[in-house]
Amino acid sequence: MMTNRSWGVILLVLYAFVLNLNAFELRKGQKTERISGSAGDVLEDDPVGRLKVFVYELPSKYNKKILQKDPRCLNHMFAAEIYMHRFLLSSPVRTLNPEEADWFYTPVYTTCDLTPNGLPLPFKSPRMMRSAIQLISSNWPYWNRTEGADHFFIVPHDFGACFHYQEEKAIERGILPLLQRATLVQTFGQKNHVCLKEGSITVPPYAPPQKMQSHLIPPSIPRSIFVYFRGLFYDVGNDPEGGYYARGARAAVWENFKDNPLFDISTEHPTTYYEDMQRAVFCLCPLGWAPWSPRLVEAVIFGCIPVIIADDIVLPFADAIPWEDIGVYVDEKDVPNLDTILTSIPTEVILRKQRLLANPSMKQAMLFPHPAQPGDAFHQILNGLARKLPHDKSVYLRKGEKVLNWTAGPVADLKPW
Amino acid sequence: MKLQALQQSYANRGRSNSFRGSSPLDSSVDGGGSIKSPAGIFWSILHCLCCLISLVLGFRFSRLVFFLLFSTSSVNNLYTTSANDIAETLSFTTSLRSFSPLVANTTSAVATSSRVVVGRHGIRIRPWPHPDPEEVMKAHKLIEAVQREQKVQYGIKNPKTLIAITPTYVRTFQALHLTGLMHTLMNLPYDVVWIVVEAGGATNETSALLAKSKLQIKHIGFPKKMPIFWEARHKMESQMRLQALRVVREEQLDGIVMFADDSNMHSLELFDEIQKVEWIGAHSIGILAHSGHSNEDPFEIQNSINNKDENKSPSIPVQGPACNSSDQLIGWHTFDTTEYKGKSANYIGDMAIVLPRKMEWSGFVMNSKLVWKEGEFRPDWIKDLDMVDGDDDIESPLSFVKNSSMVEPLGGCGKKVMMWWLRAEARADSKFPTGWTIDPPLEMTVPAKRTPWPDEILLDTEKVVNTQENTEKRATKTRTPKSKRSSRGKRKHESRNADARRNSGERIDNN
């Protein structure tokens, strides 16, 4: 009698618990929605135990000394390479035994040679990278074993491993020949572009997490701005006539919508930039000199639907995050009709996009917090690397087989660094 | 600066070879110019001429010429700049423009065929780059939908009806205050029941004013007339509020009762905050102790008082709950009236500061169930309405509670001020047109010949106040300033009003 009753109570409690769970999932007006991309529901995967990374010990002239010379590198949008190094040094996926490592990481800060204005100069980067690779290939046998196919490098510069800020020059140079077989982790991504290699992992640019968290406003404040954008439309210094910068897309946005009350666009730099984004429904993320920008990260963090105006762009973690469901893609040729496009999106779709953006794992995946947190961009990079395992047998070269041409590329790159 | 930049770009064009994507047409021009021959000189002169014209126009005019003269393929670019002075040429180019991409890139580094090509692109502008009103309406509907969803997710769930109790009476500033309050209540997203208690009985004037809103209003008359002295007025207002509470009890209205005096200013955040009250709550109100005398700056009085005693910190004009560090109610902040002793207004319309009482009704909100008869839900620390009724002067809802520590502090424990208390009134005997409309219309309206000077206006307003007391004829009011202006030197005013209409005809001729 006693046991029957207690069983009954336990069953009842379990039933109620399960009911509540289901109710929670199906409840209308829920705030977030689960995100699953083409690779499945992988945003919350834990990479620990799925791969092992060996970090090469390079002399400090490749990393620490460069950072000491210019600490601004910790705050600009290319800081991912530095924070990734720090994360890997203390991460549980790191192994000190290179024989059991699946991936090898070379900590070389190629994007830390800054002008007085803070923009990185890529002119020495190819030599620096080459010198680092020469070092690891001569001191450890693992590079020559696979010619770099199980190595990965972080190249967050404008056009990735093409190491130039002008697109034509970058295309001319192409990806550094020595990195032909390695996996590149970069911010640049554009389909059918020379500087995006097959199998690269696209990551978001670095945006300072603390700064953004400190500007959060309560979510009950109503969103009253329809479209928001702050930035240049014409790069008067480098392209005064327009047409070159952003392939004319930003100029088209300005010329078509400068007097439209729905579009809050200007070149001013307000102090309430982050707060204003949280009061906007759509945030424009047009291309600049390169297709990617930190605006995407900011839009995701602040719950503003990103309007991506960059043809053929590859967005960060494209296999884990279904960007078509979250943002709005607009072709550059359709910019004059941007207002029609945005107002013809059905209400349900907009609300769903906002629910997806409200998902905390989505916001976390775009950030590089320090110390690292589960689900953040570092973990997504490791997840991406783990999804590429196990390595194909063809990765390991036979004895004496050589694929890389160590003398390819412009002559200036062959000089030692 | 822009022109210099243009010039520089032209200079750069010659220098850099593969940097800018060049059209086949241009390369032919460049190629031709390098040959030192009459043709070459002719081309370079033509080039300079085109450069100069482009400088003036603000865009690359030469390309336009080539397009018109030499175009063989349909692919071409037209450029626009952001210079304002070429607005006409902009429209000209846009009508010519064909929406086609790009310039061929001479470098062949692109491996697979990508539809995105590097180089100079045209800036696409649609024929009429201005907002379309239908799109704007659609966008607003979208914004509304988004905000509704936000409210559902982050706002207050199950909002309670708001019962606002306002004592009022017909006077000069009634329309001013009541309209402000009415609009505040109309802008709320909650259901509102507005109980307006009018001293001197319910009048048509007030009803007409209230009818402009779409709110649910209970217009109740209070038999006694509003007294002239402030002390008595405060007492009567308390009684009027109690009358309203009796109505709440009789009709069993369910919701949150707040006391909205017509001359107070409410922030919309206040109404969101008071939804949180469970039984009885208090929030901070800012006291705007205002002097009716326009010349006297209320802050000057404050300063002169404070200067007397340097050690005393200036009193914060806020009345409301005071909490300790663990957000528990420990006492009350009240407005310090000792400085104004003897300087405060006695009767309505007095040119002195109107002071609030120790605890104002408007700083409290109650759950309407507190005043219901025999409510089972009512906690025992609440006195019944009947018991309180007999008391002579109920200064604040605190009289309802036996234990004032049960009052809930709202608005960040009183740190946020969301309502401002003000009593600004004209003199009790000041006249104003019924409903603030002049009906029947004046027989003659004359436009002013010239803007009066400031000192004339002051003189006029003083005289207008005097004449208003003496005359019944409202129709002559507009004419008195004019007549006063021309009769500046003469101080006779009583008789002048009767003659004003008659004399104004002559006066206009004189002017």
PDB file of N, CA and C in Angstrom, chain B residues 272-325:
ATOM      1  N   ASP B 272       3.671  51.674 -16.003  1.00  0.00           N
ATOM      2  CA  ASP B 272       4.235  50.325 -16.074  1.00  0.00           C
ATOM      3  C   ASP B 272       4.676  49.870 -14.693  1.00  0.00           C
ATOM      4  N   GLU B 273       5.192  50.807 -13.904  1.00  0.00           N
ATOM      5  CA  GLU B 273       5.735  50.447 -12.607  1.00  0.00           C
ATOM      6  C   GLU B 273       4.636  50.078 -11.623  1.00  0.00           C
ATOM      7  N   ILE B 274       3.509  50.809 -11.678  1.00  0.00           N
ATOM      8  CA  ILE B 274       2.502  50.558 -10.653  1.00  0.00           C
ATOM      9  C   ILE B 274       1.749  49.258 -10.907  1.00  0.00           C
ATOM     10  N   GLN B 275       1.928  48.660 -12.073  1.00  0.00           N
ATOM     11  CA  GLN B 275       1.316  47.353 -12.300  1.00  0.00           C
ATOM     12  C   GLN B 275       1.885  46.317 -11.339  1.00  0.00           C
ATOM     13  N   LYS B 276       3.050  46.638 -10.758  1.00  0.00           N
ATOM     14  CA  LYS B 276       3.696  45.645  -9.903  1.00  0.00           C
ATOM     15  C   LYS B 276       3.109  45.620  -8.501  1.00  0.00           C
ATOM     16  N   VAL B 277       2.213  46.550  -8.187  1.00  0.00           N
ATOM     17  CA  VAL B 277       1.791  46.653  -6.788  1.00  0.00           C
ATOM     18  C   VAL B 277       0.884  45.486  -6.433  1.00  0.00           C
ATOM     19  N   GLU B 278       1.021  45.001  -5.229  1.00  0.00           N
ATOM     20  CA  GLU B 278       0.185  43.892  -4.803  1.00  0.00           C
ATOM     21  C   GLU B 278      -0.987  44.393  -3.980  1.00  0.00           C
ATOM     22  N   TRP B 279      -0.705  45.154  -2.921  1.00  0.00           N
ATOM     23  CA  TRP B 279      -1.790  45.717  -2.119  1.00  0.00           C
ATOM     24  C   TRP B 279      -1.747  47.228  -2.124  1.00  0.00           C
ATOM     25  N   ILE B 280      -0.732  47.769  -1.477  1.00  0.00           N
ATOM     26  CA  ILE B 280      -0.627  49.226  -1.481  1.00  0.00           C
ATOM     27  C   ILE B 280       0.834  49.582  -1.668  1.00  0.00           C
ATOM     28  N   GLY B 281       1.090  50.508  -2.551  1.00  0.00           N
ATOM     29  CA  GLY B 281       2.468  50.856  -2.863  1.00  0.00           C
ATOM     30  C   GLY B 281       2.659  52.355  -2.863  1.00  0.00           C
ATOM     31  N   ALA B 282       3.916  52.756  -2.753  1.00  0.00           N
ATOM     32  CA  ALA B 282       4.223  54.181  -2.761  1.00  0.00           C
ATOM     33  C   ALA B 282       5.386  54.417  -3.699  1.00  0.00           C
ATOM     34  N   HIS B 283       5.347  55.531  -4.413  1.00  0.00           N
ATOM     35  CA  HIS B 283       6.471  55.875  -5.282  1.00  0.00           C
ATOM     36  C   HIS B 283       6.858  57.319  -5.013  1.00  0.00           C
ATOM     37  N   SER B 284       8.001  57.682  -5.522  1.00  0.00           N
ATOM     38  CA  SER B 284       8.496  59.040  -5.267  1.00  0.00           C
ATOM     39  C   SER B 284       7.843  60.029  -6.201  1.00  0.00           C
ATOM     40  N   ILE B 285       7.490  61.171  -5.664  1.00  0.00           N
ATOM     41  CA  ILE B 285       6.990  62.233  -6.537  1.00  0.00           C
ATOM     42  C   ILE B 285       7.872  63.460  -6.347  1.00  0.00           C
ATOM     43  N   GLY B 286       8.146  64.125  -7.446  1.00  0.00           N
ATOM     44  CA  GLY B 286       8.939  65.346  -7.385  1.00  0.00           C
ATOM     45  C   GLY B 286       8.026  66.516  -7.095  1.00  0.00           C
ATOM     46  N   ILE B 287       8.434  67.356  -6.194  1.00  0.00           N
ATOM     47  CA  ILE B 287       7.585  68.484  -5.827  1.00  0.00           C
ATOM     48  C   ILE B 287       8.094  69.716  -6.550  1.00  0.00           C
ATOM     49  N   LEU B 288       7.249  70.280  -7.389  1.00  0.00           N
ATOM     50  CA  LEU B 288       7.624  71.515  -8.068  1.00  0.00           C
ATOM     51  C   LEU B 288       6.921  72.643  -7.339  1.00  0.00           C
ATOM     52  N   ALA B 289       7.549  73.117  -6.300  1.00  0.00           N
ATOM     53  CA  ALA B 289       6.967  74.214  -5.532  1.00  0.00           C
ATOM     54  C   ALA B 289       7.108  75.470  -6.369  1.00  0.00           C
ATOM     55  N   HIS B 290       6.006  75.946  -6.822  1.00  0.00           N
ATOM     56  CA  HIS B 290       6.069  76.961  -7.878  1.00  0.00           C
ATOM     57  C   HIS B 290       5.436  78.240  -7.400  1.00  0.00           C
ATOM     58  N   SER B 291       6.085  79.301  -7.726  1.00  0.00           N
ATOM     59  CA  SER B 291       5.512  80.590  -7.369  1.00  0.00           C
ATOM     60  C   SER B 291       4.740  81.134  -8.551  1.00  0.00           C
ATOM     61  N   GLY B 292       3.552  81.606  -8.319  1.00  0.00           N
ATOM     62  CA  GLY B 292       2.752  82.123  -9.425  1.00  0.00           C
ATOM     63  C   GLY B 292       3.300  83.420  -9.968  1.00  0.00           C
ATOM     64  N   HIS B 293       4.137  84.062  -9.203  1.00  0.00           N
ATOM     65  CA  HIS B 293       4.682  85.362  -9.604  1.00  0.00           C
ATOM     66  C   HIS B 293       5.782  85.137 -10.634  1.00  0.00           C
ATOM     67  N   SER B 294       5.588  85.662 -11.818  1.00  0.00           N
ATOM     68  CA  SER B 294       6.518  85.303 -12.887  1.00  0.00           C
ATOM     69  C   SER B 294       7.877  85.937 -12.705  1.00  0.00           C
ATOM     70  N   ASN B 295       7.931  87.072 -12.006  1.00  0.00           N
ATOM     71  CA  ASN B 295       9.236  87.732 -11.889  1.00  0.00           C
ATOM     72  C   ASN B 295      10.148  87.024 -10.921  1.00  0.00           C
ATOM     73  N   GLU B 296       9.529  86.366  -9.979  1.00  0.00           N
ATOM     74  CA  GLU B 296      10.353  85.741  -8.951  1.00  0.00           C
ATOM     75  C   GLU B 296      10.785  84.366  -9.415  1.00  0.00           C
ATOM     76  N   ASP B 297      12.046  84.135  -9.394  1.00  0.00           N
ATOM     77  CA  ASP B 297      12.567  82.836  -9.795  1.00  0.00           C
ATOM     78  C   ASP B 297      12.509  81.907  -8.581  1.00  0.00           C
ATOM     79  N   PRO B 298      11.793  80.790  -8.699  1.00  0.00           N
ATOM     80  CA  PRO B 298      11.701  79.913  -7.505  1.00  0.00           C
ATOM     81  C   PRO B 298      13.063  79.438  -7.036  1.00  0.00           C
ATOM     82  N   PHE B 299      13.992  79.322  -7.961  1.00  0.00           N
ATOM     83  CA  PHE B 299      15.316  78.859  -7.541  1.00  0.00           C
ATOM     84  C   PHE B 299      16.062  79.938  -6.790  1.00  0.00           C
ATOM     85  N   GLU B 300      15.712  81.212  -7.117  1.00  0.00           N
ATOM     86  CA  GLU B 300      16.367  82.286  -6.369  1.00  0.00           C
ATOM     87  C   GLU B 300      15.971  82.240  -4.920  1.00  0.00           C
ATOM     88  N   ILE B 301      14.690  81.960  -4.713  1.00  0.00           N
ATOM     89  CA  ILE B 301      14.233  81.900  -3.320  1.00  0.00           C
ATOM     90  C   ILE B 301      14.990  80.795  -2.602  1.00  0.00           C
ATOM     91  N   GLN B 302      15.099  79.668  -3.301  1.00  0.00           N
ATOM     92  CA  GLN B 302      15.801  78.521  -2.720  1.00  0.00           C
ATOM     93  C   GLN B 302      17.213  78.927  -2.328  1.00  0.00           C
ATOM     94  N   ASN B 303      17.888  79.613  -3.272  1.00  0.00           N
ATOM     95  CA  ASN B 303      19.280  79.965  -3.012  1.00  0.00           C
ATOM     96  C   ASN B 303      19.384  80.933  -1.856  1.00  0.00           C
ATOM     97  N   SER B 304      18.476  81.899  -1.826  1.00  0.00           N
ATOM     98  CA  SER B 304      18.580  82.897  -0.752  1.00  0.00           C
ATOM     99  C   SER B 304      18.349  82.239   0.593  1.00  0.00           C
ATOM    100  N   ILE B 305      17.489  81.233   0.577  1.00  0.00           N
ATOM    101  CA  ILE B 305      17.243  80.544   1.849  1.00  0.00           C
ATOM    102  C   ILE B 305      18.461  79.722   2.221  1.00  0.00           C
ATOM    103  N   ASN B 306      19.020  79.051   1.208  1.00  0.00           N
ATOM    104  CA  ASN B 306      20.129  78.151   1.521  1.00  0.00           C
ATOM    105  C   ASN B 306      21.370  78.916   1.938  1.00  0.00           C
ATOM    106  N   ASN B 307      21.521  80.108   1.362  1.00  0.00           N
ATOM    107  CA  ASN B 307      22.746  80.837   1.677  1.00  0.00           C
ATOM    108  C   ASN B 307      22.818  81.216   3.137  1.00  0.00           C
ATOM    109  N   LYS B 308      21.645  81.280   3.748  1.00  0.00           N
ATOM    110  CA  LYS B 308      21.659  81.664   5.162  1.00  0.00           C
ATOM    111  C   LYS B 308      22.420  80.646   5.987  1.00  0.00           C
ATOM    112  N   ASP B 309      22.229  79.393   5.630  1.00  0.00           N
ATOM    113  CA  ASP B 309      22.838  78.345   6.439  1.00  0.00           C
ATOM    114  C   ASP B 309      23.694  77.470   5.539  1.00  0.00           C
ATOM    115  N   GLU B 310      25.004  77.713   5.562  1.00  0.00           N
ATOM    116  CA  GLU B 310      25.871  77.028   4.614  1.00  0.00           C
ATOM    117  C   GLU B 310      25.939  75.532   4.892  1.00  0.00           C
ATOM    118  N   ASN B 311      25.791  75.142   6.138  1.00  0.00           N
ATOM    119  CA  ASN B 311      25.998  73.732   6.466  1.00  0.00           C
ATOM    120  C   ASN B 311      24.857  72.851   5.978  1.00  0.00           C
ATOM    121  N   LYS B 312      23.659  73.416   5.931  1.00  0.00           N
ATOM    122  CA  LYS B 312      22.517  72.590   5.542  1.00  0.00           C
ATOM    123  C   LYS B 312      22.578  72.289   4.048  1.00  0.00           C
ATOM    124  N   SER B 313      22.467  71.046   3.669  1.00  0.00           N
ATOM    125  CA  SER B 313      22.461  70.702   2.243  1.00  0.00           C
ATOM    126  C   SER B 313      21.101  71.060   1.659  1.00  0.00           C
ATOM    127  N   PRO B 314      21.051  71.452   0.386  1.00  0.00           N
ATOM    128  CA  PRO B 314      19.769  71.862  -0.205  1.00  0.00           C
ATOM    129  C   PRO B 314      18.770  70.704  -0.189  1.00  0.00           C
ATOM    130  N   SER B 315      17.543  71.019   0.177  1.00  0.00           N
ATOM    131  CA  SER B 315      16.556  69.943   0.316  1.00  0.00           C
ATOM    132  C   SER B 315      16.138  69.447  -1.065  1.00  0.00           C
ATOM    133  N   ILE B 316      16.025  68.145  -1.179  1.00  0.00           N
ATOM    134  CA  ILE B 316      15.617  67.550  -2.440  1.00  0.00           C
ATOM    135  C   ILE B 316      14.095  67.572  -2.468  1.00  0.00           C
ATOM    136  N   PRO B 317      13.511  68.154  -3.473  1.00  0.00           N
ATOM    137  CA  PRO B 317      12.051  68.279  -3.480  1.00  0.00           C
ATOM    138  C   PRO B 317      11.376  66.996  -3.923  1.00  0.00           C
ATOM    139  N   VAL B 318      11.578  65.933  -3.176  1.00  0.00           N
ATOM    140  CA  VAL B 318      10.988  64.646  -3.527  1.00  0.00           C
ATOM    141  C   VAL B 318      10.277  64.104  -2.309  1.00  0.00           C
ATOM    142  N   GLN B 319       9.075  63.582  -2.557  1.00  0.00           N
ATOM    143  CA  GLN B 319       8.328  62.980  -1.456  1.00  0.00           C
ATOM    144  C   GLN B 319       8.150  61.520  -1.813  1.00  0.00           C
ATOM    145  N   GLY B 320       8.495  60.637  -0.902  1.00  0.00           N
ATOM    146  CA  GLY B 320       8.308  59.238  -1.249  1.00  0.00           C
ATOM    147  C   GLY B 320       8.920  58.318  -0.230  1.00  0.00           C
ATOM    148  N   PRO B 321       8.933  57.029  -0.550  1.00  0.00           N
ATOM    149  CA  PRO B 321       9.440  56.042   0.404  1.00  0.00           C
ATOM    150  C   PRO B 321      10.955  56.124   0.536  1.00  0.00           C
ATOM    151  N   ALA B 322      11.417  55.818   1.707  1.00  0.00           N
ATOM    152  CA  ALA B 322      12.853  55.752   1.969  1.00  0.00           C
ATOM    153  C   ALA B 322      13.185  54.331   2.366  1.00  0.00           C
ATOM    154  N   CYS B 323      14.257  53.830   1.792  1.00  0.00           N
ATOM    155  CA  CYS B 323      14.604  52.434   2.063  1.00  0.00           C
ATOM    156  C   CYS B 323      16.012  52.332   2.626  1.00  0.00           C
ATOM    157  N   ASN B 324      16.230  51.219   3.293  1.00  0.00           N
ATOM    158  CA  ASN B 324      17.600  50.954   3.723  1.00  0.00           C
ATOM    159  C   ASN B 324      18.320  50.177   2.621  1.00  0.00           C
ATOM    160  N   SER B 325      19.527  49.739   2.902  1.00  0.00           N
ATOM    161  CA  SER B 325      20.332  49.153   1.838  1.00  0.00           C
ATOM    162  C   SER B 325      19.773  47.832   1.345  1.00  0.00           C
TER     163      SER B 325
END
